[in-house]
Short mmCIF file of C-alpha atoms in Angstrom, two decimals:
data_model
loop_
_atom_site.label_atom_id
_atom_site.label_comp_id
_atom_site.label_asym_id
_atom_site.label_seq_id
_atom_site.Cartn_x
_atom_site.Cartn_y
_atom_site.Cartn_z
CA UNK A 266 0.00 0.00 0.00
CA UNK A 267 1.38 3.26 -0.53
CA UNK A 268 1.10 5.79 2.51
CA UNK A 269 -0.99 9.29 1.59
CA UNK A 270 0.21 12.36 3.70
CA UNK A 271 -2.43 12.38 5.91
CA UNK A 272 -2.10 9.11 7.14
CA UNK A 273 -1.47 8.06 11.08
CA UNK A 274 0.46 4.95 11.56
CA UNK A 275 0.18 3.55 15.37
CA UNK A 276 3.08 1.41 15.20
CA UNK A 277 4.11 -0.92 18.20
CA UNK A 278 5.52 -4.31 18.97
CA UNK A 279 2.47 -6.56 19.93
CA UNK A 280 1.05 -6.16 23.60
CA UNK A 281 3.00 -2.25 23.83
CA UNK A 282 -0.01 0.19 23.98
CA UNK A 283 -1.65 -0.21 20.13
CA UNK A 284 -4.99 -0.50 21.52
CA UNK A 285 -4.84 2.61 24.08
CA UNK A 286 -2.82 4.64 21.42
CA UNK A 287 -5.68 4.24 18.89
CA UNK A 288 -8.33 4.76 21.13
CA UNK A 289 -6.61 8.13 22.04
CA UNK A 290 -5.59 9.35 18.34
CA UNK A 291 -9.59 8.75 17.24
CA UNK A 292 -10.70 10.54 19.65
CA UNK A 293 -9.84 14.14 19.42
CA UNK A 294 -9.78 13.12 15.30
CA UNK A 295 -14.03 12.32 15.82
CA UNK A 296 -13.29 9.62 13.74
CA UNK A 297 -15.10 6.13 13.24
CA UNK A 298 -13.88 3.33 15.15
CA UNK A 299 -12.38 1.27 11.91
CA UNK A 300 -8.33 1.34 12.01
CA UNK A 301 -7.05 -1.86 10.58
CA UNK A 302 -3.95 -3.51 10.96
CA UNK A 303 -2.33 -3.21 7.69
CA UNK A 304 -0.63 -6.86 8.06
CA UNK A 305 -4.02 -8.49 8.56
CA UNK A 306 -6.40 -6.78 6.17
CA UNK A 307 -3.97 -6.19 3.21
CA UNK A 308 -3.35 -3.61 0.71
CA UNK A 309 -6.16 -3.55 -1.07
CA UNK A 310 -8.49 -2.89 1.99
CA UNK A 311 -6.30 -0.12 3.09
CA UNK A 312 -6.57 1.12 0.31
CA UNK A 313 -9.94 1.39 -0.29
CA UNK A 314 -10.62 3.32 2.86
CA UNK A 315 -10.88 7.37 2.92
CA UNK A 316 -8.90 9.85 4.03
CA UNK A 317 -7.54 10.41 6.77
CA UNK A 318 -6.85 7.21 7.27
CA UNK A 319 -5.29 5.51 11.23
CA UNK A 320 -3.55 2.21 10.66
CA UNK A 321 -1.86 -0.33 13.11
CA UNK A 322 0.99 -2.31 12.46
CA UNK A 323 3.24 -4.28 14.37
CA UNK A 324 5.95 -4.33 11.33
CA UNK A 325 9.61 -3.49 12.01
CA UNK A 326 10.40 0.01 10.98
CA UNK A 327 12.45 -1.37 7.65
CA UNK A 328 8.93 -2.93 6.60
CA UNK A 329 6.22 -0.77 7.27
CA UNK A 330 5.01 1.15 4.11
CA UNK A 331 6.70 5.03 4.68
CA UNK A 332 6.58 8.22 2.68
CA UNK A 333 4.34 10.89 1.52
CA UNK A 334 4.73 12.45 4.53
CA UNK A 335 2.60 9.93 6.87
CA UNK A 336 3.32 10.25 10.77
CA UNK A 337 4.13 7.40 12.74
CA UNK A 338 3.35 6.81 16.40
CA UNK A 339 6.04 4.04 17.45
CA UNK A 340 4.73 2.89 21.46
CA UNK A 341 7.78 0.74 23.54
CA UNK A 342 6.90 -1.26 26.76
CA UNK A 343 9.61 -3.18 29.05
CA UNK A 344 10.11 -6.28 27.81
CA UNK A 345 9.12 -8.13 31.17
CA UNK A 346 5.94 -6.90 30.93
CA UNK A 347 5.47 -7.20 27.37
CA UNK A 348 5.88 -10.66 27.80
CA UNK A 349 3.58 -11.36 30.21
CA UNK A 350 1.22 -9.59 28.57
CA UNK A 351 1.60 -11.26 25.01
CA UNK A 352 1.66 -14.88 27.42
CA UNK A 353 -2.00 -13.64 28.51
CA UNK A 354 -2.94 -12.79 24.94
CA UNK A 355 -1.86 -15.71 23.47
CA UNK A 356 -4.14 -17.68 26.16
CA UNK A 357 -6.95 -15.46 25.27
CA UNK A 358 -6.91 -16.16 21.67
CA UNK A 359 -8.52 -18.99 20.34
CA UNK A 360 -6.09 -19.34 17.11
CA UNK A 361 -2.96 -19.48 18.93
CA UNK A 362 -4.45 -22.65 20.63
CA UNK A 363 -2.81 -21.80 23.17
CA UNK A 364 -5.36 -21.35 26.00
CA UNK A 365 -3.38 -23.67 28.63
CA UNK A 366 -0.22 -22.89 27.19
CA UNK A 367 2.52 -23.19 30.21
CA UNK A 368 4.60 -19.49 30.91
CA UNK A 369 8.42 -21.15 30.63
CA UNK A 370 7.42 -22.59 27.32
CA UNK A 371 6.13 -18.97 26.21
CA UNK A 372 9.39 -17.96 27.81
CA UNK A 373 11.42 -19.53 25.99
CA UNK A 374 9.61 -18.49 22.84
CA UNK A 375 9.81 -15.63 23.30
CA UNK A 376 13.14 -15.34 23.99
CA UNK A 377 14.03 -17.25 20.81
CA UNK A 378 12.42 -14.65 18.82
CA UNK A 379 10.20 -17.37 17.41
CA UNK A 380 6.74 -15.54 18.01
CA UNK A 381 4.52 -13.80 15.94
CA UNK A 382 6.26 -10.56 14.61
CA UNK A 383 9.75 -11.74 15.58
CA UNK A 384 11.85 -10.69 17.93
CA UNK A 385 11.40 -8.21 20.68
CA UNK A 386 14.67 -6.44 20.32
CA UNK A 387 15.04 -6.68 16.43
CA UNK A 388 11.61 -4.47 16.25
CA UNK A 389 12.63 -1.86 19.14
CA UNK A 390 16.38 -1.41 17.46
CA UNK A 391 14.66 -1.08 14.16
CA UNK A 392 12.16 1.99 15.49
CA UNK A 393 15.37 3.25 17.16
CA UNK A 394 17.67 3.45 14.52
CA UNK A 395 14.73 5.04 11.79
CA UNK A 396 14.17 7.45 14.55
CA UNK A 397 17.44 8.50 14.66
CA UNK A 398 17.65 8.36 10.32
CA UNK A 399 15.02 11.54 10.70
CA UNK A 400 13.86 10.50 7.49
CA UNK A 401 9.87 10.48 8.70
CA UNK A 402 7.71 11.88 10.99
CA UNK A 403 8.05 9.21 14.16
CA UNK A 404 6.32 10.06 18.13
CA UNK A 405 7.80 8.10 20.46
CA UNK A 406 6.13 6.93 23.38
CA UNK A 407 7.02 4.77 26.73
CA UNK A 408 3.88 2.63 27.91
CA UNK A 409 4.82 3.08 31.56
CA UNK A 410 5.37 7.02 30.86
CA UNK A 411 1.76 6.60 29.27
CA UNK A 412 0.31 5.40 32.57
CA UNK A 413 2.15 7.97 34.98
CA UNK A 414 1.03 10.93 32.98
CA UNK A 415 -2.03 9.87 30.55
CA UNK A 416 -3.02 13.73 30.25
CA UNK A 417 0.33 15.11 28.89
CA UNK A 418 0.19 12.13 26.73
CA UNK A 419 -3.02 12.80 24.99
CA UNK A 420 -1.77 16.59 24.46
CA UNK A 421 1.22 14.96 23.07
CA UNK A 422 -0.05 13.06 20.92
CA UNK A 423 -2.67 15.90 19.88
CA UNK A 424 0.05 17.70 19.16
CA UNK A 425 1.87 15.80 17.08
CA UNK A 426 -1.39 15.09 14.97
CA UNK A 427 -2.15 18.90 14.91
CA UNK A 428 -4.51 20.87 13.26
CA UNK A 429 -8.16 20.14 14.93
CA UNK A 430 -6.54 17.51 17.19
CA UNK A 431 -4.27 19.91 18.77
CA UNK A 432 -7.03 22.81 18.80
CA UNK A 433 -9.37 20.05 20.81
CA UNK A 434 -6.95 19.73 23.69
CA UNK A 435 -7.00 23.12 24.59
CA UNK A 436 -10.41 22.91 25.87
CA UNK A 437 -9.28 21.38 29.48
CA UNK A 438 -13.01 20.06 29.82
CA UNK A 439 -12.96 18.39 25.78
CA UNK A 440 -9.31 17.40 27.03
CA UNK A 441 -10.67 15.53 30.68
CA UNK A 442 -13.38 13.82 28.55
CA UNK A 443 -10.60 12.56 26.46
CA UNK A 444 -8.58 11.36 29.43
CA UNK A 445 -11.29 9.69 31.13
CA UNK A 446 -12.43 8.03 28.14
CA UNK A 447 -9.30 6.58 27.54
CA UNK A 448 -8.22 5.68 30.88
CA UNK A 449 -7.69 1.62 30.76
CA UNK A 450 -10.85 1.19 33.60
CA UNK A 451 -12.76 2.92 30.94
CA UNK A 452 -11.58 0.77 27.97
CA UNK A 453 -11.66 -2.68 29.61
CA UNK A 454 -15.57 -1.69 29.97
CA UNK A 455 -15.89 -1.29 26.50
CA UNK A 456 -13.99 -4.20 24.46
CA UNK A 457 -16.41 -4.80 22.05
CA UNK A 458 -15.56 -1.22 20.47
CA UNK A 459 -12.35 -2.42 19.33
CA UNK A 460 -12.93 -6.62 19.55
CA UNK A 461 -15.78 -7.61 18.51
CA UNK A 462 -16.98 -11.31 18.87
CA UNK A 463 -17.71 -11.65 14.98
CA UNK A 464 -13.56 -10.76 14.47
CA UNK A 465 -12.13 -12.07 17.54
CA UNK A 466 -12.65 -15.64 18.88
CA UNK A 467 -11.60 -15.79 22.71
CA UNK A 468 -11.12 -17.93 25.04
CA UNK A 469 -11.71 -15.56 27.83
CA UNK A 470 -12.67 -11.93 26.92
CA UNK A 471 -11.79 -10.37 30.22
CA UNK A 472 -7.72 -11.16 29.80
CA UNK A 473 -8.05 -8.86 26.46
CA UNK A 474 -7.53 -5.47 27.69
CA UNK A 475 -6.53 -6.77 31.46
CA UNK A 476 -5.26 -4.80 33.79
CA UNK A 477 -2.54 -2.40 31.83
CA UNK A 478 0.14 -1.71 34.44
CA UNK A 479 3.85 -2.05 35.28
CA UNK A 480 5.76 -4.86 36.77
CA UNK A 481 2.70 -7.33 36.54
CA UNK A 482 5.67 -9.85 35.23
CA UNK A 483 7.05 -10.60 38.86
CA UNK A 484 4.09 -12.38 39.22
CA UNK A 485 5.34 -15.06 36.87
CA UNK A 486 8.72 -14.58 36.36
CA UNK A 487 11.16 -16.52 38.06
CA UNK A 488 14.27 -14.77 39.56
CA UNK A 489 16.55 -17.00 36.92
CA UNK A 490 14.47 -15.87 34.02
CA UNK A 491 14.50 -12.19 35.29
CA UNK A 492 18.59 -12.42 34.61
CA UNK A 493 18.26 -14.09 31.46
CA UNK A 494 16.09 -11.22 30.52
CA UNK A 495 18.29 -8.63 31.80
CA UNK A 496 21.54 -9.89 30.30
CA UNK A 497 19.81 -10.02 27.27
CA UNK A 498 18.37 -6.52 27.28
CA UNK A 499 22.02 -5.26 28.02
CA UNK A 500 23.65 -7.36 25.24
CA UNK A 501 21.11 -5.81 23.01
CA UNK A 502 20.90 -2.45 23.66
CA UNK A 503 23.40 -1.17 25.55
CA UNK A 504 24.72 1.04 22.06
CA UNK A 505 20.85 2.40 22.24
CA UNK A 506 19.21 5.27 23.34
CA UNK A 507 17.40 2.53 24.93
CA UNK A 508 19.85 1.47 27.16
CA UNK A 509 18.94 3.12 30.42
CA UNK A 510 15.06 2.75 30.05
CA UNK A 511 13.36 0.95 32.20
CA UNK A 512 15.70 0.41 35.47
CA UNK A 513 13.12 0.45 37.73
CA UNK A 514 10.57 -1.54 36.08
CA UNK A 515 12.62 -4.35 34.92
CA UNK A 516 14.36 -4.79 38.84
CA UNK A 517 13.64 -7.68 40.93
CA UNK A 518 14.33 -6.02 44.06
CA UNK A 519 12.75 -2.34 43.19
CA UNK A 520 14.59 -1.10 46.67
CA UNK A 521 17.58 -1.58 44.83
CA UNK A 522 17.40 0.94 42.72
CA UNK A 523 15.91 3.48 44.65
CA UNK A 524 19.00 3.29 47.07
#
């Protein structure tokens, strides 16, 4: 598909934020609820749709569709709680067949890289390094910077979008309705908006939008895998602008690092 220069990309590694980000770009935009995922519905329905047009993708930054002076939203969570997140999804969704599917064998996978959409650290370097190319019009965003400070986000992101999105946010009581509709307690009470039964077969509805949050991992990590993790974060990005993200949210012992 080719990109048209009014286009919004919400771009993310699977289980980072695409949901909330969407839900918060259509909103000050008054837009219908339709934003595909341009890997799932294909060219030719993208295509088809009107201007201005919000797609999702969870393609690498090498192969999403760029140009033409589209913006891109790129969102980034920790990887411990990305994880455990895309562990609960694939439990929730009926065509991973995965619904009793045991944590250290989706540890493991994931680790491997052998998941859908690859590797966790091959799609964040990728974002990262066409960030720094400057060669399109990328936000970045932090999931857990999301949660501490949803209403600077949403005037962030309206102001990146700008013209009537950015005019919107100016109105602090337009701006609170925003917030509050977008708040994850909100959302979770309103799936169907964005997963509807007749698209998405679940096992178990309420795990789809859970509970948002950081550090929700510790619950199933063990303190080995927590290492592995962390050695593996450093070997990857320690030559990143990455590489000091996410100290406090990725620690075992969060004491530690408030010492």
């Amino acid at each position: 598909m080719k990109p048209r220069p009014d286009d919004i990309f919400v771009c993310t590694y699977p289980k980072s934020g695409t949901t909330w980000i969407q839900h918060i770009v259509h909103e000050p935009m008054a837009m219908c609820d339709l934003s595909p995922m341009i890997e799932a519905s294909g060219a030719q329905f993208a295509n088809a749709l009107e201007s201005p047009r919000i797609l999702k993708s969870h393609l690498t930054y090498a192969d999403v569709p760029k140009g033409a002076g589209a913006k891109y939203i790129y969102a980034c969570r920790n990887p411990k709680d990305c994880l455990t997140s895309y562990y609960h999804h694939q439990r929730a969704l009926k065509h991973y067949e995965f619904e009793h599917g045991n944590f250290d064998v989706f540890f493991d996978i994931f680790m491997d890289g052998r998941i859908s959409f690859g590797d966790y650290f091959d799609h964040l370097i990728s974002w990262l390094d066409g960030i720094e190319k400057g060669e399109e019009k990328i936000m970045l965003l932090r999931y857990e910077d999301m949660l501490a400070a949803l209403p600077s986000t949403v005037v962030q992101i309206a102001n990146f979008l700008e013209g009537s999105a950015e005019e919107l946010v100016r109105d602090e009581q337009q701006l609170a309705k925003i917030v509050e509709s977008s708040s994850l307690a909100s959302m979770k009470m309103n799936q169907q908006r964005w997963f509807p039964d007749t698209y998405f077969q679940l096992n178990h509805r309420d795990e789809f939008i859970r509970k948002g949050g950081s550090r929700n991992w510790k619950s199933l990590f063990s303190i080995e895998q927590s290492q592995l993790l962390d050695e593996r974060f450093r070997q990857r990005l320690e030559a990143t602008a990455a590489a000091g993200w996410w100290q406090k949210e990725m620690a075992w012992d969060v004491r530690k690092k408030e010492s």
